[in-house]
Tab-separated table of C-alpha atoms and ligand atoms in Angstrom:
chain	number	residue	atom	x	y	z
D	1	MET	CA	105.877	45.681	171.937
D	2	LEU	CA	103.041	45.542	169.442
D	3	GLY	CA	103.046	49.316	169.188
D	4	GLU	CA	106.798	49.400	168.613
D	5	LEU	CA	106.460	46.864	165.799
D	6	VAL	CA	103.854	49.032	164.101
D	7	VAL	CA	106.163	52.085	164.319
D	8	LEU	CA	109.083	49.999	163.005
D	9	LYS	CA	106.945	48.773	160.115
D	10	GLU	CA	105.872	52.262	159.069
D	11	GLY	CA	109.468	53.513	159.304
D	12	VAL	CA	111.055	50.784	157.202
D	13	TYR	CA	108.294	50.869	154.540
D	14	GLU	CA	108.830	54.611	154.182
D	15	GLU	CA	112.611	54.236	153.939
D	16	ILE	CA	112.209	51.697	151.157
D	17	ARG	CA	109.792	53.972	149.352
D	18	GLN	CA	112.265	56.877	149.583
D	19	ALA	CA	115.306	54.873	148.378
D	20	ARG	CA	116.672	56.291	145.071
D	21	SER	CA	119.550	53.969	144.283
D	22	LEU	CA	120.632	50.359	144.600
D	23	HIS	CA	123.250	51.516	147.054
D	24	GLU	CA	120.698	53.156	149.366
D	25	LEU	CA	118.532	50.050	149.150
D	26	GLU	CA	121.429	47.810	150.163
D	27	GLU	CA	122.081	49.999	153.205
D	28	ILE	CA	118.439	49.631	154.256
D	29	ARG	CA	118.646	45.851	153.835
D	30	ILE	CA	121.731	45.630	156.050
D	31	LYS	CA	120.199	47.929	158.651
D	32	TYR	CA	117.033	45.799	159.037
D	33	LEU	CA	117.750	42.309	157.723
D	34	GLY	CA	121.508	41.990	158.272
D	35	ARG	CA	123.022	39.650	160.874
D	36	LYS	CA	123.285	42.522	163.335
D	37	GLY	CA	120.160	44.163	161.959
D	38	ILE	CA	117.042	45.403	163.717
D	39	PHE	CA	114.992	42.253	163.029
D	40	THR	CA	117.689	40.057	164.602
D	41	SER	CA	117.448	42.044	167.838
D	42	VAL	CA	113.625	41.976	167.672
D	43	PHE	CA	113.673	38.163	167.591
D	44	LYS	CA	116.209	38.073	170.433
D	45	CYS	CA	113.813	40.193	172.559
D	46	LEU	CA	110.983	37.699	172.072
D	47	VAL	CA	112.295	35.420	174.871
D	48	ARG	CA	111.677	38.147	177.379
D	49	ILE	CA	108.014	38.475	176.430
D	50	PRO	CA	105.305	36.554	178.304
D	51	LYS	CA	104.453	33.304	176.540
D	52	GLU	CA	100.809	34.199	175.725
D	53	GLU	CA	101.837	37.365	173.870
D	54	ARG	CA	105.003	35.911	172.323
D	55	LYS	CA	103.256	33.854	169.663
D	56	GLU	CA	101.207	36.757	168.340
D	57	ILE	CA	104.172	39.191	168.357
D	58	GLY	CA	106.498	36.639	166.786
D	59	ARG	CA	104.035	36.019	163.984
D	60	LEU	CA	103.643	39.743	163.333
D	61	ALA	CA	107.428	40.343	163.399
D	62	ASN	CA	107.899	37.522	160.885
D	63	GLU	CA	105.181	38.903	158.694
D	64	ILE	CA	106.774	42.366	158.687
D	65	LYS	CA	110.237	40.914	158.003
D	66	ASN	CA	108.934	38.911	155.004
D	67	LYS	CA	107.134	41.966	153.701
D	68	VAL	CA	110.332	44.047	154.026
D	69	GLU	CA	112.269	41.421	152.047
D	70	ALA	CA	109.624	41.434	149.340
D	71	LEU	CA	109.474	45.244	149.180
D	72	ILE	CA	113.260	45.543	148.905
D	73	SER	CA	113.414	43.001	146.111
D	74	LYS	CA	110.556	44.705	144.241
D	75	LYS	CA	112.145	48.119	144.609
D	76	LYS	CA	115.484	46.729	143.422
D	77	THR	CA	113.890	45.555	140.163
D	78	LYS	CA	112.212	48.953	139.765
D	79	ILE	CA	115.450	50.936	140.202
D	80	LYS	CA	117.317	48.644	137.802
D	81	ARG	CA	114.657	49.035	135.154
D	82	ARG	CA	114.654	52.807	135.573
D	83	GLU	CA	118.443	52.965	135.071
D	84	GLU	CA	118.232	50.839	131.935
D	85	ASP	CA	115.437	52.992	130.557
D	86	PHE	CA	117.510	56.089	131.216
D	87	LEU	CA	120.479	54.690	129.310
D	88	LYS	CA	118.218	53.682	126.444
D	89	ARG	CA	116.503	57.039	126.268
D	90	SER	CA	119.623	59.182	126.560
D	91	SER	CA	121.374	58.808	123.213
D	92	ILE	CA	124.566	57.497	124.824
D	93	ASP	CA	125.495	54.189	123.270
D	94	ILE	CA	127.737	52.643	125.901
D	95	THR	CA	128.717	49.850	123.505
D	96	LEU	CA	130.164	52.303	120.972
D	97	SER	CA	133.996	52.303	120.793
D	98	PRO	CA	135.575	55.638	121.727
D	99	PRO	CA	136.915	57.786	118.860
D	100	LEU	CA	140.523	56.942	118.073
D	101	PRO	CA	143.086	59.682	118.747
D	102	ASP	CA	144.497	61.368	115.629
D	103	ILE	CA	147.728	59.620	114.754
D	104	ALA	CA	150.260	61.926	113.147
D	105	LYS	CA	151.388	61.163	109.627
D	106	LYS	CA	154.577	62.159	107.874
D	107	HIS	CA	154.423	65.406	105.912
D	108	PRO	CA	154.516	64.671	102.155
D	109	LEU	CA	157.813	66.592	101.857
D	110	THR	CA	159.365	64.518	104.643
D	111	LYS	CA	158.154	61.352	102.901
D	112	VAL	CA	159.731	62.341	99.588
D	113	LEU	CA	162.913	63.534	101.285
D	114	ASP	CA	163.198	60.234	103.177
D	115	GLU	CA	162.798	58.371	99.897
D	116	ILE	CA	165.485	60.467	98.170
D	117	ILE	CA	167.872	59.920	101.078
D	118	VAL	CA	167.324	56.147	101.135
D	119	ILE	CA	168.051	55.901	97.378
D	120	PHE	CA	171.320	57.855	97.585
D	121	GLU	CA	172.439	56.196	100.806
D	122	GLY	CA	172.051	52.921	98.935
D	123	LEU	CA	174.573	54.281	96.391
D	124	GLY	CA	177.077	55.130	99.118
D	125	PHE	CA	176.330	58.869	99.470
D	126	GLN	CA	176.612	60.408	102.925
D	127	ILE	CA	174.431	63.192	104.295
D	128	GLU	CA	175.921	66.636	104.898
D	129	GLU	CA	174.355	69.888	106.047
D	130	GLY	CA	175.287	73.542	106.002
D	131	PRO	CA	174.056	76.912	107.296
D	132	GLU	CA	170.925	78.565	105.913
D	133	VAL	CA	172.364	82.003	106.724
D	134	GLU	CA	175.313	82.022	104.362
D	135	SER	CA	178.006	84.369	103.113
D	136	SER	CA	177.933	85.598	99.533
D	137	TYR	CA	181.349	83.977	99.153
D	138	TYR	CA	179.997	80.436	99.640
D	139	ASN	CA	176.662	81.089	97.980
D	140	PHE	CA	178.138	82.783	94.893
D	141	ASP	CA	181.884	83.576	94.531
D	142	ALA	CA	183.337	80.166	95.336
D	143	LEU	CA	180.761	78.603	92.999
D	144	ASN	CA	182.078	80.683	90.113
D	145	ILE	CA	179.014	82.921	90.080
D	146	PRO	CA	180.430	86.329	89.170
D	147	ALA	CA	179.010	89.524	90.679
D	148	SER	CA	177.164	90.272	87.432
D	149	HIS	CA	175.269	86.949	87.393
D	150	PRO	CA	171.449	87.303	87.427
D	151	ALA	CA	171.232	85.033	90.502
D	152	ARG	CA	172.883	87.853	92.421
D	153	ASP	CA	170.077	90.192	91.573
D	154	MET	CA	168.262	91.538	94.635
D	155	HIS	CA	165.151	90.106	93.040
D	156	ASP	CA	166.169	86.548	93.837
D	157	THR	CA	168.176	86.810	97.008
D	158	PHE	CA	167.230	87.742	100.544
D	159	TYR	CA	170.211	89.821	101.687
D	160	ILE	CA	170.871	90.378	105.373
D	161	THR	CA	173.922	92.575	104.740
D	162	ASP	CA	175.992	93.040	101.560
D	163	GLU	CA	177.991	89.966	102.502
D	164	VAL	CA	175.429	87.861	104.382
D	165	LEU	CA	172.316	86.327	102.873
D	166	LEU	CA	169.837	83.457	103.078
D	167	ARG	CA	171.281	80.754	100.851
D	168	THR	CA	169.507	80.575	97.510
D	169	HIS	CA	170.553	76.948	96.915
D	170	THR	CA	172.278	74.043	98.695
D	171	SER	CA	175.325	74.262	96.388
D	172	PRO	CA	177.429	76.306	98.913
D	173	VAL	CA	177.645	73.145	101.034
D	174	GLN	CA	179.703	71.617	98.185
D	175	ILE	CA	182.348	74.246	98.918
D	176	ARG	CA	182.176	73.857	102.695
D	177	VAL	CA	182.603	70.073	102.491
D	178	MET	CA	185.450	70.247	99.929
D	179	GLU	CA	187.250	72.826	102.062
D	180	ARG	CA	187.338	70.547	105.065
D	181	THR	CA	187.815	67.102	103.448
D	182	LYS	CA	189.838	65.430	100.748
D	183	PRO	CA	188.456	63.307	97.883
D	184	PRO	CA	186.897	60.827	97.472
D	185	ILE	CA	183.704	62.711	98.284
D	186	ARG	CA	180.238	61.289	97.843
D	187	ILE	CA	177.598	63.413	99.550
D	188	ILE	CA	174.030	64.571	99.364
D	189	VAL	CA	172.881	67.757	101.076
D	190	PRO	CA	169.207	68.107	101.948
D	191	GLY	CA	168.091	71.500	103.249
D	192	LYS	CA	166.011	74.649	103.127
D	193	VAL	CA	166.754	77.412	100.625
D	194	TYR	CA	165.270	80.886	100.156
D	195	ARG	CA	164.341	83.032	97.190
D	196	ARG	CA	162.297	86.171	96.700
D	197	ASP	CA	159.685	84.467	94.620
D	198	ALA	CA	156.105	83.398	95.300
D	199	ASP	CA	153.361	81.962	93.072
D	200	ILE	CA	151.619	78.605	92.743
D	201	SER	CA	154.874	76.837	91.883
D	202	HIS	CA	157.357	78.999	93.845
D	203	SER	CA	157.647	79.493	97.581
D	204	PRO	CA	160.066	81.948	99.296
D	205	MET	CA	161.335	78.965	101.300
D	206	PHE	CA	161.646	75.566	99.710
D	207	HIS	CA	163.829	72.455	99.902
D	208	GLN	CA	166.634	71.175	97.753
D	209	VAL	CA	168.860	68.134	97.713
D	210	GLU	CA	172.360	68.738	96.409
D	211	GLY	CA	174.622	65.926	95.293
D	212	LEU	CA	178.404	65.921	94.868
D	213	LEU	CA	180.819	63.200	93.897
D	214	VAL	CA	184.543	63.931	93.558
D	215	ASP	CA	187.209	61.360	92.767
D	216	GLU	CA	190.220	60.825	90.548
D	217	ASP	CA	188.283	59.222	87.750
D	218	THR	CA	184.662	60.241	87.332
D	219	SER	CA	182.696	60.752	84.158
D	220	PHE	CA	179.527	62.222	82.733
D	221	ALA	CA	178.454	58.621	82.025
D	222	GLU	CA	178.645	57.901	85.753
D	223	LEU	CA	176.510	60.991	86.479
D	224	LYS	CA	174.008	59.778	83.915
D	225	GLY	CA	173.928	56.330	85.479
D	226	VAL	CA	173.376	57.661	89.006
D	227	LEU	CA	170.585	60.049	88.001
D	228	THR	CA	168.840	57.517	85.751
D	229	LEU	CA	168.791	55.030	88.594
D	230	PHE	CA	167.475	57.720	90.948
D	231	VAL	CA	164.661	58.726	88.574
D	232	HIS	CA	163.613	55.127	88.005
D	233	ARG	CA	163.521	54.443	91.740
D	234	ILE	CA	161.545	57.530	92.690
D	235	PHE	CA	159.159	57.800	89.709
D	236	GLY	CA	159.096	54.200	88.454
D	237	GLU	CA	161.038	52.137	85.903
D	238	GLU	CA	158.787	53.183	83.018
D	239	THR	CA	159.811	56.853	83.381
D	240	ARG	CA	161.849	58.157	80.442
D	241	ILE	CA	164.754	60.511	81.118
D	242	ARG	CA	166.241	63.236	78.923
D	243	PHE	CA	169.496	65.183	79.371
D	244	ARG	CA	169.332	68.650	77.854
D	245	PRO	CA	172.447	70.867	77.494
D	246	SER	CA	172.284	73.803	79.881
D	247	PHE	CA	174.458	76.239	81.803
D	248	PHE	CA	175.407	76.565	85.456
D	249	PRO	CA	178.458	78.610	86.483
D	250	PHE	CA	179.710	75.830	88.769
D	251	THR	CA	179.496	72.931	86.294
D	252	GLU	CA	180.946	72.388	82.843
D	253	PRO	CA	179.414	70.786	80.883
D	254	SER	CA	175.989	71.327	82.466
D	255	ALA	CA	172.670	69.658	81.839
D	256	GLU	CA	169.078	69.929	82.836
D	257	ILE	CA	167.343	66.629	83.279
D	258	ASP	CA	163.745	66.125	82.211
D	259	ILE	CA	161.512	63.153	82.832
D	260	SER	CA	158.523	62.008	80.820
D	261	CYS	CA	155.509	63.766	82.325
D	262	VAL	CA	154.135	61.649	85.179
D	263	MET	CA	150.650	63.101	84.705
D	264	CYS	CA	150.085	62.294	81.034
D	265	LYS	CA	152.828	59.663	80.598
D	266	GLY	CA	154.430	61.870	77.938
D	267	ASN	CA	151.346	62.481	75.806
D	268	GLY	CA	151.202	66.191	76.577
D	269	CYS	CA	149.084	67.968	79.204
D	270	GLY	CA	148.863	71.211	81.212
D	271	VAL	CA	151.570	70.157	83.672
D	272	CYS	CA	154.210	69.583	80.943
D	273	LYS	CA	152.793	72.399	78.788
D	274	THR	CA	152.077	69.794	76.081
D	275	THR	CA	155.788	68.916	75.702
D	276	GLY	CA	155.484	65.481	77.348
D	277	PHE	CA	158.516	66.239	79.540
D	278	VAL	CA	159.071	68.080	82.839
D	279	GLU	CA	162.354	69.356	84.251
D	280	ILE	CA	163.395	67.956	87.615
D	281	LEU	CA	167.159	68.361	88.033
D	282	GLY	CA	170.187	70.489	87.250
D	283	ALA	CA	173.542	68.735	87.009
D	284	GLY	CA	176.965	68.697	85.436
D	285	MET	CA	180.681	68.048	85.819
D	286	VAL	CA	182.266	70.204	88.532
D	287	ASP	CA	183.837	73.298	86.929
D	288	PRO	CA	187.668	73.498	87.363
D	289	GLU	CA	187.178	77.021	88.778
D	290	VAL	CA	185.258	75.499	91.714
D	291	PHE	CA	188.085	73.032	92.399
D	292	LYS	CA	190.545	75.917	92.345
D	293	ALA	CA	188.450	77.797	94.946
D	294	VAL	CA	188.814	74.907	97.403
D	295	GLY	CA	192.447	74.113	96.571
D	296	TYR	CA	191.844	70.858	94.664
D	297	ASP	CA	194.011	70.137	91.630
D	298	PRO	CA	191.600	70.095	88.634
D	299	GLU	CA	194.132	68.057	86.672
D	300	ARG	CA	193.991	65.291	89.245
D	301	PHE	CA	190.367	65.352	90.377
D	302	SER	CA	187.075	65.373	88.571
D	303	GLY	CA	183.559	65.277	89.864
D	304	PHE	CA	179.894	65.708	89.179
D	305	ALA	CA	177.166	67.569	90.979
D	306	PHE	CA	173.414	67.786	90.838
D	307	GLY	CA	170.629	69.689	92.532
D	308	MET	CA	166.889	69.097	92.754
D	309	GLY	CA	163.853	70.740	94.320
D	310	VAL	CA	162.034	68.512	96.794
D	311	GLU	CA	158.672	70.318	96.430
D	312	ARG	CA	158.814	69.918	92.672
D	313	ILE	CA	159.422	66.174	92.942
D	314	ALA	CA	156.631	65.811	95.533
D	315	MET	CA	154.214	67.841	93.351
D	316	LEU	CA	154.899	65.622	90.348
D	317	LYS	CA	154.820	62.407	92.362
D	318	TYR	CA	151.513	63.156	94.079
D	319	GLY	CA	149.867	65.371	91.427
D	320	ILE	CA	149.815	68.498	93.617
D	321	ASP	CA	149.241	71.682	91.618
D	322	ASN	CA	149.893	74.375	94.254
D	323	ILE	CA	153.140	74.589	96.244
D	324	ARG	CA	151.426	76.556	99.047
D	325	LEU	CA	149.512	73.436	100.089
D	326	PHE	CA	152.761	72.093	101.604
D	327	PHE	CA	153.018	74.973	104.048
D	328	GLU	CA	149.418	75.703	105.041
D	329	ASN	CA	149.207	72.691	107.363
D	330	ASP	CA	145.605	72.015	106.431
D	331	LEU	CA	144.824	68.561	107.838
D	332	ARG	CA	142.434	67.836	104.955
D	333	PHE	CA	145.500	67.998	102.680
D	334	LEU	CA	148.047	66.376	105.002
D	335	GLU	CA	145.803	63.424	105.891
D	336	GLN	CA	145.861	62.237	102.284
D	337	PHE	CA	149.435	61.018	102.559
Q	401	LIG	N1	172.036	75.129	92.465
Q	401	LIG	C1	171.187	75.012	91.309
Q	401	LIG	C2	169.906	75.768	91.514
Q	401	LIG	O1	169.556	76.021	92.653
Q	401	LIG	C3	170.873	73.580	91.040
Q	401	LIG	C4	172.072	72.830	90.575
Q	401	LIG	C5	172.362	72.748	89.222
Q	401	LIG	C6	172.894	72.197	91.471
Q	401	LIG	C7	173.480	72.051	88.790
Q	401	LIG	C8	174.028	71.528	91.057
Q	401	LIG	C9	174.282	71.447	89.673
Q	401	LIG	O2	174.856	70.908	91.902
Q	401	LIG	O3	175.382	70.768	89.248
Q	401	LIG	O4	169.225	76.076	90.574
């Protein structure tokens, strides 16, 4: 029995020495010191040993058991300390919060478009849409743009066939809506338009919002009121507004609307080319020829229309000097909004 105890002692000491983790150490503890462990059976065996030897063997077994307990506890502390040291040395800071996922933001054009829509919805305008691939009838003829008009020049328009093209403005939706409904009409038409033009302020694809109001009794004063309110809401109450006589084939009279330059507050700068004003809208009273094209009686109905470029408004609102920034999808740009 003495010999067996010596072998047991050597074995368990070695196992403890070899243990690499707290888990391994716990398994050793259960194996030797647990309720059904090796030391329990050693003490059970003692009764079968002659009395004179029992005392000596019992003392030795107890001594070994106490030593095993002490070794396990010492080793436990050692492993724990080693793990802590490892975490400290490796540059992982386990208390650091994980990086937050990138949360998508609205594109600046979507933000401006949303704002425009909310303003006009508040005035009772409904949203309409139309096709981007359009016929030359809707894009030009029905809008009183004769075949000789410069807008028909190949330079501006992407033609698919002689009769089919990419719409160059949202105005054809005026015709489509008037063809299928009767006045009163009060709509805005947001959408993409296409022109063969590209530089820092022109993109071959850009966005417009068209507006159309038709009723029995409308006036230029009403148009002025609506657009003034719109400008004040989107650019701020302090913005000054100027109506300048102009020409569009589908409106008569026509106007271009300027606002006091948002960059220099009207003092004159590069953006407004020192004039203090920048153009943001085309508008006018619907031309009787347009009403005739959709079968409305121009004696009975009158209306006004307007059209604006969304990129232009966004560029002025946010001080962006290059239209291409909207379409490059560079996060360093997009994250600023
Ligand atoms: N369609 C014109 C353009 O793209 C903008 C425009 C001007 C729209 C006057 C209108 C309007 O409805 O009345 O340049």
